[in-house]
Every structure is written in C-alpha cells, then in structure tokens.
Short mmCIF file of C-alpha atoms and ligand atoms in Angstrom, two decimals:
data_model
loop_
_atom_site.label_atom_id
_atom_site.label_comp_id
_atom_site.label_asym_id
_atom_site.label_seq_id
_atom_site.Cartn_x
_atom_site.Cartn_y
_atom_site.Cartn_z
CA UNK A 1 3.46 -15.02 -27.24
CA UNK A 2 0.80 -14.41 -29.78
CA UNK A 3 -1.76 -12.36 -28.72
CA UNK A 4 -4.86 -14.51 -29.47
CA UNK A 5 -3.49 -16.93 -27.06
CA UNK A 6 -4.38 -14.61 -24.06
CA UNK A 7 -8.08 -15.29 -25.01
CA UNK A 8 -7.82 -18.99 -23.28
CA UNK A 9 -5.83 -17.59 -20.09
CA UNK A 10 -7.08 -16.77 -16.82
CA UNK A 11 -6.52 -13.43 -15.26
CA UNK A 12 -3.43 -14.13 -13.39
CA UNK A 13 -1.81 -15.88 -16.47
CA UNK A 14 -2.37 -12.95 -18.63
CA UNK A 15 -1.03 -10.64 -15.80
CA UNK A 16 2.31 -12.82 -16.11
CA UNK A 17 2.57 -13.64 -19.71
CA UNK A 18 0.36 -11.56 -22.11
CA UNK A 19 2.46 -9.29 -24.26
CA UNK A 20 5.96 -10.64 -23.23
CA UNK A 21 7.99 -10.96 -26.49
CA UNK A 22 11.16 -11.19 -24.88
CA UNK A 23 11.43 -14.36 -23.61
CA UNK A 24 13.83 -15.73 -26.24
CA UNK A 25 16.38 -13.51 -24.40
CA UNK A 26 15.74 -15.35 -21.26
CA UNK A 27 14.80 -11.99 -19.96
CA UNK A 28 11.84 -12.38 -16.92
CA UNK A 29 11.52 -8.49 -17.22
CA UNK A 30 11.14 -6.93 -20.54
CA UNK A 31 13.26 -4.16 -21.50
CA UNK A 32 12.54 -0.50 -21.37
CA UNK A 33 12.50 1.20 -24.62
CA UNK A 34 13.05 4.86 -23.62
CA UNK A 35 13.46 5.93 -27.02
CA UNK A 36 11.05 8.34 -28.98
CA UNK A 37 12.25 7.15 -32.28
CA UNK A 38 12.52 3.70 -34.41
CA UNK A 39 14.07 4.00 -37.63
CA UNK A 40 13.69 2.15 -40.90
CA UNK A 41 16.18 -0.30 -42.70
CA UNK A 42 15.19 1.49 -46.44
CA UNK A 43 13.51 4.63 -47.68
CA UNK A 44 10.60 2.27 -49.19
CA UNK A 45 10.04 0.64 -45.77
CA UNK A 46 9.60 4.32 -44.09
CA UNK A 47 7.56 5.51 -47.13
CA UNK A 48 4.87 2.50 -46.66
CA UNK A 49 4.76 2.75 -42.75
CA UNK A 50 1.27 3.98 -42.92
CA UNK A 51 -0.04 1.11 -43.92
CA UNK A 52 1.85 -0.90 -41.14
CA UNK A 53 1.48 1.12 -38.06
CA UNK A 54 2.04 -1.89 -35.83
CA UNK A 55 5.89 -1.65 -36.80
CA UNK A 56 7.64 0.71 -34.21
CA UNK A 57 8.09 4.38 -35.62
CA UNK A 58 7.58 7.13 -33.16
CA UNK A 59 6.66 6.83 -29.50
CA UNK A 60 3.47 9.03 -29.87
CA UNK A 61 2.27 6.21 -32.06
CA UNK A 62 3.55 3.35 -30.17
CA UNK A 63 6.12 1.75 -28.31
CA UNK A 64 7.39 -1.81 -27.69
CA UNK A 65 7.58 -1.31 -23.95
CA UNK A 66 4.02 0.29 -23.82
CA UNK A 67 2.74 -2.52 -26.00
CA UNK A 68 3.57 -5.23 -23.23
CA UNK A 69 1.20 -3.44 -20.63
CA UNK A 70 -1.19 -2.83 -23.37
CA UNK A 71 -1.56 -6.40 -24.12
CA UNK A 72 -1.87 -7.24 -20.58
CA UNK A 73 -4.69 -4.86 -20.02
CA UNK A 74 -6.61 -5.61 -23.25
CA UNK A 75 -6.42 -9.33 -22.27
CA UNK A 76 -7.69 -8.43 -18.71
CA UNK A 77 -10.50 -6.15 -20.01
CA UNK A 78 -11.40 -9.03 -22.61
CA UNK A 79 -11.06 -6.43 -25.42
CA UNK A 80 -9.01 -6.56 -28.54
CA UNK A 81 -6.76 -3.52 -28.13
CA UNK A 82 -5.84 -0.87 -25.22
CA UNK A 83 -4.06 1.99 -25.68
CA UNK A 84 -2.08 3.71 -22.55
CA UNK A 85 -2.17 7.42 -22.36
CA UNK A 86 -0.65 10.28 -20.24
CA UNK A 87 -3.28 10.20 -17.52
CA UNK A 88 -6.71 9.02 -16.79
CA UNK A 89 -8.21 12.15 -17.86
CA UNK A 90 -6.47 11.78 -21.36
CA UNK A 91 -7.89 8.38 -21.80
CA UNK A 92 -11.45 9.71 -20.67
CA UNK A 93 -11.22 12.85 -22.96
CA UNK A 94 -9.76 10.66 -25.85
CA UNK A 95 -12.77 8.42 -25.57
CA UNK A 96 -15.46 10.85 -25.22
CA UNK A 97 -13.99 12.94 -28.06
CA UNK A 98 -13.82 9.75 -30.33
CA UNK A 99 -17.35 9.09 -29.78
CA UNK A 100 -18.95 12.62 -29.75
CA UNK A 101 -18.55 15.21 -32.29
CA UNK A 102 -20.02 18.44 -32.94
CA UNK A 103 -23.93 18.46 -32.71
CA UNK A 104 -24.13 15.24 -30.60
CA UNK A 105 -25.30 14.68 -27.22
CA UNK A 106 -23.91 12.81 -24.24
CA UNK A 107 -25.90 11.04 -21.07
CA UNK A 108 -23.33 10.91 -18.08
CA UNK A 109 -24.06 9.95 -14.72
CA UNK A 110 -23.69 12.56 -11.87
CA UNK A 111 -21.55 9.91 -9.67
CA UNK A 112 -18.65 10.30 -12.30
CA UNK A 113 -15.48 11.89 -11.41
CA UNK A 114 -15.14 15.73 -11.07
CA UNK A 115 -13.04 16.43 -14.05
CA UNK A 116 -14.85 14.31 -16.13
CA UNK A 117 -18.07 15.90 -15.33
CA UNK A 118 -16.24 19.28 -16.08
CA UNK A 119 -15.05 17.96 -19.32
CA UNK A 120 -18.49 17.51 -20.26
CA UNK A 121 -20.53 20.33 -18.77
CA UNK A 122 -17.76 22.90 -19.13
CA UNK A 123 -15.20 22.40 -21.86
CA UNK A 124 -17.22 20.34 -24.70
CA UNK A 125 -19.93 22.65 -25.30
CA UNK A 126 -17.45 25.01 -27.00
CA UNK A 127 -17.17 22.16 -29.52
CA UNK A 128 -20.78 21.75 -29.87
CA UNK A 129 -21.15 18.69 -27.71
CA UNK A 130 -23.87 18.97 -24.98
CA UNK A 131 -24.44 16.68 -21.92
CA UNK A 132 -27.57 15.65 -19.64
CA UNK A 133 -26.33 14.39 -16.02
CA UNK A 134 -28.71 11.90 -14.76
CA UNK A 135 -28.88 9.71 -11.33
CA UNK A 136 -27.06 6.64 -13.15
CA UNK A 137 -28.68 4.19 -10.87
CA UNK A 138 -32.05 5.09 -12.33
CA UNK A 139 -32.80 3.41 -15.79
CA UNK A 140 -35.93 5.43 -16.46
CA UNK A 141 -33.84 8.71 -16.13
CA UNK A 142 -31.38 7.49 -18.55
CA UNK A 143 -34.04 6.46 -20.89
CA UNK A 144 -35.73 9.90 -20.69
CA UNK A 145 -32.76 11.73 -21.09
CA UNK A 146 -32.19 10.17 -24.69
CA UNK A 147 -32.51 12.59 -27.40
CA UNK A 148 -32.52 11.88 -31.47
CA UNK A 149 -28.71 12.98 -31.42
CA UNK A 150 -27.75 11.25 -28.57
CA UNK A 151 -24.34 9.53 -29.26
CA UNK A 152 -22.83 8.43 -25.95
CA UNK A 153 -23.89 7.29 -22.50
CA UNK A 154 -20.93 7.69 -20.07
CA UNK A 155 -20.96 5.47 -16.80
CA UNK A 156 -18.71 5.50 -13.93
CA UNK A 157 -19.73 2.31 -11.81
CA UNK A 158 -19.04 2.21 -8.97
CA UNK A 159 -18.50 5.77 -8.25
CA UNK A 160 -15.58 6.59 -6.05
CA UNK A 161 -17.21 8.50 -3.10
CA UNK A 162 -20.67 6.81 -2.46
CA UNK A 163 -20.41 3.74 -4.78
CA UNK A 164 -23.35 4.40 -6.80
CA UNK A 165 -23.99 1.17 -8.81
CA UNK A 166 -25.14 1.45 -12.35
CA UNK A 167 -26.67 -1.81 -14.11
CA UNK A 168 -24.19 -2.15 -16.95
CA UNK A 169 -26.10 -4.79 -18.94
CA UNK A 170 -29.45 -3.14 -18.83
CA UNK A 171 -27.48 0.52 -19.82
CA UNK A 172 -25.84 -1.28 -22.60
CA UNK A 173 -28.94 -3.22 -23.97
CA UNK A 174 -31.01 0.20 -23.89
CA UNK A 175 -28.12 2.16 -25.64
CA UNK A 176 -27.54 -0.65 -28.39
CA UNK A 177 -31.37 -0.61 -29.24
CA UNK A 178 -30.98 3.06 -29.92
CA UNK A 179 -27.73 2.82 -31.79
CA UNK A 180 -26.06 4.82 -28.81
CA UNK A 181 -22.38 3.98 -27.89
CA UNK A 182 -21.27 3.51 -24.19
CA UNK A 183 -18.13 3.95 -21.96
CA UNK A 184 -17.26 3.33 -18.74
CA UNK A 185 -14.78 4.25 -16.18
CA UNK A 186 -13.78 0.89 -14.26
CA UNK A 187 -11.00 2.32 -12.30
CA UNK A 188 -12.67 1.52 -8.95
CA UNK A 189 -13.34 -2.19 -9.76
CA UNK A 190 -10.49 -3.06 -12.18
CA UNK A 191 -11.03 -5.96 -14.55
CA UNK A 192 -10.31 -8.44 -11.78
CA UNK A 193 -13.80 -7.56 -10.49
CA UNK A 194 -15.73 -6.34 -13.46
CA UNK A 195 -15.32 -6.71 -17.06
CA UNK A 196 -17.65 -4.09 -19.03
CA UNK A 197 -16.96 -4.92 -22.26
CA UNK A 198 -18.14 -8.47 -21.54
CA UNK A 199 -21.40 -6.69 -20.55
CA UNK A 200 -21.54 -4.56 -23.97
CA UNK A 201 -19.49 -1.63 -23.17
CA UNK A 202 -17.69 0.21 -26.12
CA UNK A 203 -15.11 2.16 -24.49
CA UNK A 204 -13.51 0.89 -21.17
CA UNK A 205 -11.31 3.54 -19.54
CA UNK A 206 -9.04 3.87 -16.89
CA UNK A 207 -7.01 5.91 -14.51
CA UNK A 208 -4.16 3.58 -14.37
CA UNK A 209 -2.69 5.87 -11.80
CA UNK A 210 -5.08 3.93 -9.20
CA UNK A 211 -5.15 0.16 -8.50
CA UNK A 212 -3.70 -0.77 -12.08
CA UNK A 213 -0.31 1.06 -11.26
CA UNK A 214 -1.03 0.43 -7.42
CA UNK A 215 2.05 1.77 -6.08
CA UNK A 216 1.58 5.63 -6.34
CA UNK A 217 4.70 6.06 -8.61
CA UNK A 218 2.92 6.28 -12.12
CA UNK A 219 0.14 8.70 -13.51
CA UNK A 220 -1.18 7.13 -16.50
CA UNK A 221 -4.63 6.24 -18.47
CA UNK A 222 -5.96 3.46 -20.44
CA UNK A 223 -8.72 3.21 -23.33
CA UNK A 224 -9.87 -0.43 -24.13
CA UNK A 225 -12.11 -1.64 -26.89
CA UNK A 226 -12.57 -3.14 -30.21
CA UNK A 227 -9.61 -3.19 -32.65
CA UNK A 228 -11.28 -0.60 -35.33
CA UNK A 229 -12.33 1.65 -32.20
CA UNK A 230 -9.08 1.80 -30.38
CA UNK A 231 -7.08 2.14 -34.01
CA UNK A 232 -9.32 5.13 -35.00
CA UNK A 233 -8.81 6.63 -31.51
CA UNK A 234 -4.74 6.11 -31.91
CA UNK A 235 -4.73 7.89 -35.35
CA UNK A 236 -7.26 10.77 -34.12
CA UNK A 237 -7.06 11.68 -30.31
CA UNK A 238 -3.72 9.83 -29.80
CA UNK A 239 -1.81 11.08 -32.72
CA UNK A 240 -3.44 14.80 -32.80
CA UNK A 241 -4.09 15.30 -28.90
CA UNK A 242 -1.08 13.52 -28.28
CA UNK A 243 -1.26 12.71 -24.46
CA UNK A 244 1.01 9.77 -24.68
CA UNK A 245 2.16 7.48 -21.85
CA UNK A 246 5.68 7.98 -21.17
CA UNK A 247 7.66 4.29 -21.79
CA UNK A 248 8.97 4.40 -18.29
CA UNK A 249 5.61 4.54 -16.68
CA UNK A 250 4.42 1.79 -19.19
CA UNK A 251 7.62 -0.01 -17.82
CA UNK A 252 6.26 0.31 -14.39
CA UNK A 253 2.72 -0.74 -15.23
CA UNK A 254 3.84 -3.93 -16.45
CA UNK A 255 5.72 -4.44 -13.22
CA UNK A 256 2.53 -3.46 -11.26
CA UNK A 257 -0.01 -5.78 -13.21
CA UNK A 258 2.09 -8.74 -11.89
CA UNK A 259 0.62 -8.38 -8.62
CA UNK A 260 -2.69 -7.10 -9.71
CA UNK A 261 -4.69 -10.08 -8.64
CA UNK A 262 -2.98 -10.40 -5.38
CA UNK A 263 -3.20 -6.87 -4.51
CA UNK A 264 -7.21 -6.55 -5.34
CA UNK A 265 -7.91 -9.70 -3.05
CA UNK A 266 -5.92 -8.27 -0.19
CA UNK A 267 -7.68 -4.48 -0.69
CA UNK A 268 -10.96 -6.36 -0.94
CA UNK A 269 -10.80 -8.41 1.93
CA UNK A 270 -9.18 -5.59 4.31
CA UNK A 271 -11.81 -3.15 3.15
CA UNK A 272 -14.90 -5.45 3.75
CA UNK A 273 -13.32 -6.06 7.47
CA UNK A 274 -12.97 -2.31 7.97
CA UNK A 275 -16.39 -1.82 6.52
CA UNK A 276 -18.25 -4.15 8.84
CA UNK A 277 -16.29 -2.99 11.58
CA UNK A 278 -17.33 0.69 11.13
CA UNK A 279 -20.88 -0.52 10.41
CA UNK A 280 -21.44 -1.68 14.10
CA UNK A 281 -19.45 1.25 15.48
CA UNK A 282 -21.34 3.27 17.65
CA UNK A 283 -19.71 6.68 16.52
CA UNK A 284 -20.55 5.87 12.95
CA UNK A 285 -24.12 6.71 11.50
CA UNK A 286 -23.53 5.05 7.81
CA UNK A 287 -21.21 3.26 5.69
CA UNK A 288 -20.81 3.48 2.09
CA UNK A 289 -19.09 0.12 0.90
CA UNK A 290 -20.63 -1.82 -2.04
CA UNK A 291 -19.69 -5.24 -0.57
CA UNK A 292 -22.21 -4.73 2.18
CA UNK A 293 -25.46 -6.15 1.96
CA UNK A 294 -27.09 -2.89 3.06
CA UNK A 295 -25.80 -1.06 0.15
CA UNK A 296 -28.40 0.16 -2.21
CA UNK A 297 -26.68 -1.54 -5.36
CA UNK A 298 -25.76 -4.66 -3.75
CA UNK A 299 -28.09 -7.03 -5.94
CA UNK A 300 -26.53 -5.19 -9.24
CA UNK A 301 -22.98 -5.67 -7.38
CA UNK A 302 -23.86 -9.61 -7.33
CA UNK A 303 -25.07 -9.76 -10.77
CA UNK A 304 -21.98 -8.06 -12.61
CA UNK A 305 -18.97 -7.90 -10.08
CA UNK A 306 -17.05 -10.42 -8.46
CA UNK A 307 -15.79 -8.32 -5.81
CA UNK A 308 -15.35 -4.65 -4.38
CA UNK A 309 -12.05 -3.38 -4.02
CA UNK A 310 -10.61 -1.24 -1.27
CA UNK A 311 -12.60 2.09 -1.42
CA UNK A 312 -15.08 2.91 1.21
CA UNK A 313 -16.94 6.09 2.74
CA UNK A 314 -18.55 6.60 6.23
CA UNK A 315 -20.54 9.26 7.79
CA UNK A 316 -19.30 9.75 11.59
CA UNK A 317 -22.06 11.01 14.02
CA UNK A 318 -19.97 13.47 15.30
CA UNK A 319 -20.39 16.14 12.40
CA UNK A 320 -18.33 19.23 13.65
CA UNK A 321 -15.84 19.91 11.04
CA UNK A 322 -12.95 20.39 13.64
CA UNK A 323 -13.83 16.75 14.58
CA UNK A 324 -14.12 15.08 11.23
CA UNK A 325 -10.70 16.99 10.09
CA UNK A 326 -8.92 15.85 13.66
CA UNK A 327 -9.86 12.22 13.25
CA UNK A 328 -8.25 12.17 9.87
CA UNK A 329 -5.02 14.21 11.03
CA UNK A 330 -4.91 11.75 14.04
CA UNK A 331 -4.88 8.57 12.34
CA UNK A 332 -1.40 7.16 12.23
CA UNK A 333 -1.60 4.69 9.47
CA UNK A 334 -3.44 6.69 7.08
CA UNK A 335 -2.39 9.55 5.29
CA UNK A 336 -4.38 12.28 3.94
CA UNK A 337 -4.14 12.31 -0.10
CA UNK A 338 -6.78 12.69 -2.76
CA UNK A 339 -5.66 9.63 -5.05
CA UNK A 340 -6.44 6.05 -4.04
CA UNK A 341 -5.66 2.59 -5.17
CA UNK A 342 -2.09 2.69 -4.01
CA UNK A 343 -0.24 0.16 -1.45
CA UNK A 344 -0.69 3.19 1.23
CA UNK A 345 -4.02 3.78 3.26
CA UNK A 346 -5.45 7.15 2.72
CA UNK A 347 -8.53 9.08 4.50
CA UNK A 348 -10.18 12.44 3.39
CA UNK A 349 -12.86 14.50 4.89
CA UNK A 350 -15.66 14.92 2.23
CA UNK A 351 -18.85 16.75 1.58
CA UNK A 352 -21.12 16.03 -1.29
CA UNK A 353 -23.12 19.18 -1.58
CA UNK A 354 -25.76 19.47 -3.20
CA UNK A 355 -26.55 15.76 -2.60
CA UNK A 356 -25.52 16.10 1.26
CA UNK A 357 -24.36 18.80 3.76
CA UNK A 358 -22.98 16.18 5.80
CA UNK A 359 -19.30 15.37 6.58
CA UNK A 360 -18.02 12.03 5.33
CA UNK A 361 -14.58 10.27 5.56
CA UNK A 362 -13.39 8.71 2.21
CA UNK A 363 -10.95 5.66 3.01
CA UNK A 364 -8.70 3.91 0.45
CA UNK A 365 -7.64 0.66 2.40
CA UNK A 366 -4.03 -0.28 1.65
CA UNK A 367 -1.86 -3.06 1.79
CA UNK A 368 -1.08 -2.79 5.54
CA UNK A 369 -2.21 -5.43 8.21
CA UNK A 370 -5.85 -5.23 8.59
CA UNK A 371 -5.86 -5.46 12.47
CA UNK A 372 -3.63 -2.50 12.49
CA UNK A 373 -5.72 -0.54 10.46
CA UNK A 374 -8.67 -1.17 12.39
CA UNK A 375 -7.18 -0.52 15.76
CA UNK A 376 -5.92 2.88 14.42
CA UNK A 377 -9.46 3.63 13.18
CA UNK A 378 -10.97 2.42 16.43
CA UNK A 379 -8.51 4.44 18.65
CA UNK A 380 -9.36 7.93 16.65
CA UNK A 381 -13.17 7.00 16.67
CA UNK A 382 -12.78 6.74 20.42
CA UNK A 383 -10.90 10.06 20.56
CA UNK A 384 -13.84 12.14 18.81
C1 PLP B 1 -12.66 7.73 -10.89
C2 PLP B 1 -11.46 8.35 -11.53
N1 PLP B 1 -11.37 8.51 -12.97
C3 PLP B 1 -10.45 9.35 -13.60
C4 PLP B 1 -9.51 9.87 -12.79
C5 PLP B 1 -8.49 10.72 -13.48
O1 PLP B 1 -7.09 10.07 -13.43
P1 PLP B 1 -5.81 10.53 -13.55
O2 PLP B 1 -5.50 11.46 -12.50
O3 PLP B 1 -5.06 9.61 -13.87
O4 PLP B 1 -5.87 11.57 -14.79
C6 PLP B 1 -9.47 9.68 -11.47
C7 PLP B 1 -8.37 10.50 -10.38
O5 PLP B 1 -8.80 10.50 -9.10
C8 PLP B 1 -10.73 9.06 -10.74
O6 PLP B 1 -10.63 8.91 -9.56
#
C-alpha cells in the first residue's frame, strides 16, 4: 500500500493495512526478515546507497519487517515517519539528544518517567545540556523557566503515577512562539486516545513495551515526527548510538497493533469501572484516574484526549506499610510488577516522596473480566 493512502484511513484500518507490502503473496501476516544484511546487485548500486537509504542495506539503518510496524505507528500518530528503537529509553534519549546539544537548555515536567529525569538531570550535563524541572501542569512555571538557550520542552502527559495532565496545545504554542522544540511521551494515552503531533509536538516518543506491544513479550521504543527530523535522527542517534529494534520484536509489534484499538477500549472501560468503584469505597482515601471528573486535569483531558487507558492509582485509608504490601500480595488476579500496558493486571505499592509521604497503590488494569477484578480488589480491601 502506498504510505500516503494511510492519511485518509481511520485508526483501526491503519492498524490492519498500513505498511503491508506483501499482499501480492496472499500473505495475511507479513514475513519476518530476521537478517542483519541486505546485499546489492552491483558495485554501482552499493556505491550510491547513501543517496537511497530507503533501500534495505543493514538492519541498524532499516529493515523491511521493522518498516511495516513503523509505517503503522507513523500513520496512527499522524506523523510522516516513525523510527522503532531497542527500548523506550532508547527512543527518549535519541529524541532528546537529537534536539538538544552542548550549551542548550531543556525544560521537563517533574512527572516524567524516572530514568527520563535521570537522563536529563544526571547524564546529559556531562555533555553540556542543562535541564530545569517544573510542575508541567502550570504553564506559568514553564514560561518562567524559559532561558535564551532553551531548545526543548519535554512533556509526559498523562504521567504514569498520578496522571498529571499537561495542556499540550498551550505548551506547544508557547514553545513555537519562542522557537523551542517539543517532545512528548505518549505511552500512557497511546495514539488511540491522544495524537500529540496534531497539537504541535515535534517528537512523539513511546515505550512500545507497554500498550503498543500490549502482551508483555517485547521491549522496544518509537520516535515519531516529520520526515526531516526522523531522517536526521536515523543518521545520527540511530546510526551512531545504535539502539536498534530487533526485527522479531518489530514483527511482534505489527501483530500487537492489529488489536490496539480493541485492547485500549477494554483497558479504558474496565479502568473507569474500577476507578469509580474505588472512589466510593470506604477504605479508599483518594483515586487518581484522569477519566474521573474529580481529576484536576479533567477539563484538559476532555479537550485533548478521547479516552484515558487502563492505569490508575489510589490512596488507601490504611497507611501501614505492611497492610499496603499485604493488600498487593493478597490480590489473586493482580501480579506485582513494575511495567504496565500488557494483557495482565498488575498492582504495586508506591510512595511519591517528596511530593507525598503517603502510600499509594498503582494498578494496571488488564484484559481480565472486570467483575472478577473488582471482586478481587473488594475482597482484599475488606481484609485490610
Ligand atoms: C512512561 C514511560 N516512558 C518510558 C519508559 C521506558 O521504556 P522502556 O522500559 O521500554 O525503555 C517507561 C518504562 O516503564 C515508562 O513507564
């Protein structure tokens, strides 16, 4: 299928058809090119390959199996190109390092994923990149943090513990007016519920390990953006830092994308039911879920998202560490694990110091029957 056709298709159609160049074989599943190398018919063709990078050459540059998934994700994010990487952190570091160089300044939300903060706070200063961390929900804080050398504003909305919501359009318009680039981690919402590039974001990054992969059997990342930006990233951070996605992971990602819309609908509807149940439970102090009207970012959610996925947190009234740990351990249908976005339900105890010394439980609501999940949660809350 010519890639341009994808621009007229709806989400579910892109998931099925974009990037599938193998229909002439009658194959309903594209082949897996696990090879590292692609050869040339002539020395002349080899010699001129740099002008024609889209031909297959070497898997660190590109690979036809990866390209199927890349075209689907680019289409879903409404961007021109997508580059798959070996992990979400590879995508985030490639995007940040593509945008910001020695002497540049970055602004980042404090709600960003921990290793993203570590990259900006602890790692990049050795290469002359400094970062100011702000409450990303406060546009004034972002504006006040802008310096003459600010090159990038990095967003993560919703955040993945307390679901801080940043106003993407407002931040992008502020950034544009000052000639500043923007990047956004869209892993929690996925393009099914939020399309940051349509609101002005320059680099949309993902941990594909989560909802896009969806089955907890892939570690990968993605950077999406304009043709020029992503090509530049492929030749710099892709080629030199080399955090390439394995073709088999790419093949699994294509498999996963076919059910992304269905999975996200189910994750969302189950999480909303669980969130509402928890909000009225006598043993629960507070629920954090951006789909609840009580969430502080709800008005912006309604403006920029079409749904709110399957992650939520709550603060139990019982605050003894042992009881919170016991609650997580006693759940029969939730496992204890740090990732999220897969088919399985997960629950972890968290504190959020210095912001809060309280104990919370973060849940990733999986694809099990929601009544079974709610029964499990209620039974264990009753025991605490
Ligand atoms: C919001 C978010 N972004 C990025 C990452 C990093 O992704 P990966 O583990 O694929 O490197 C994670 C991992 O948990 C995450 O939660």
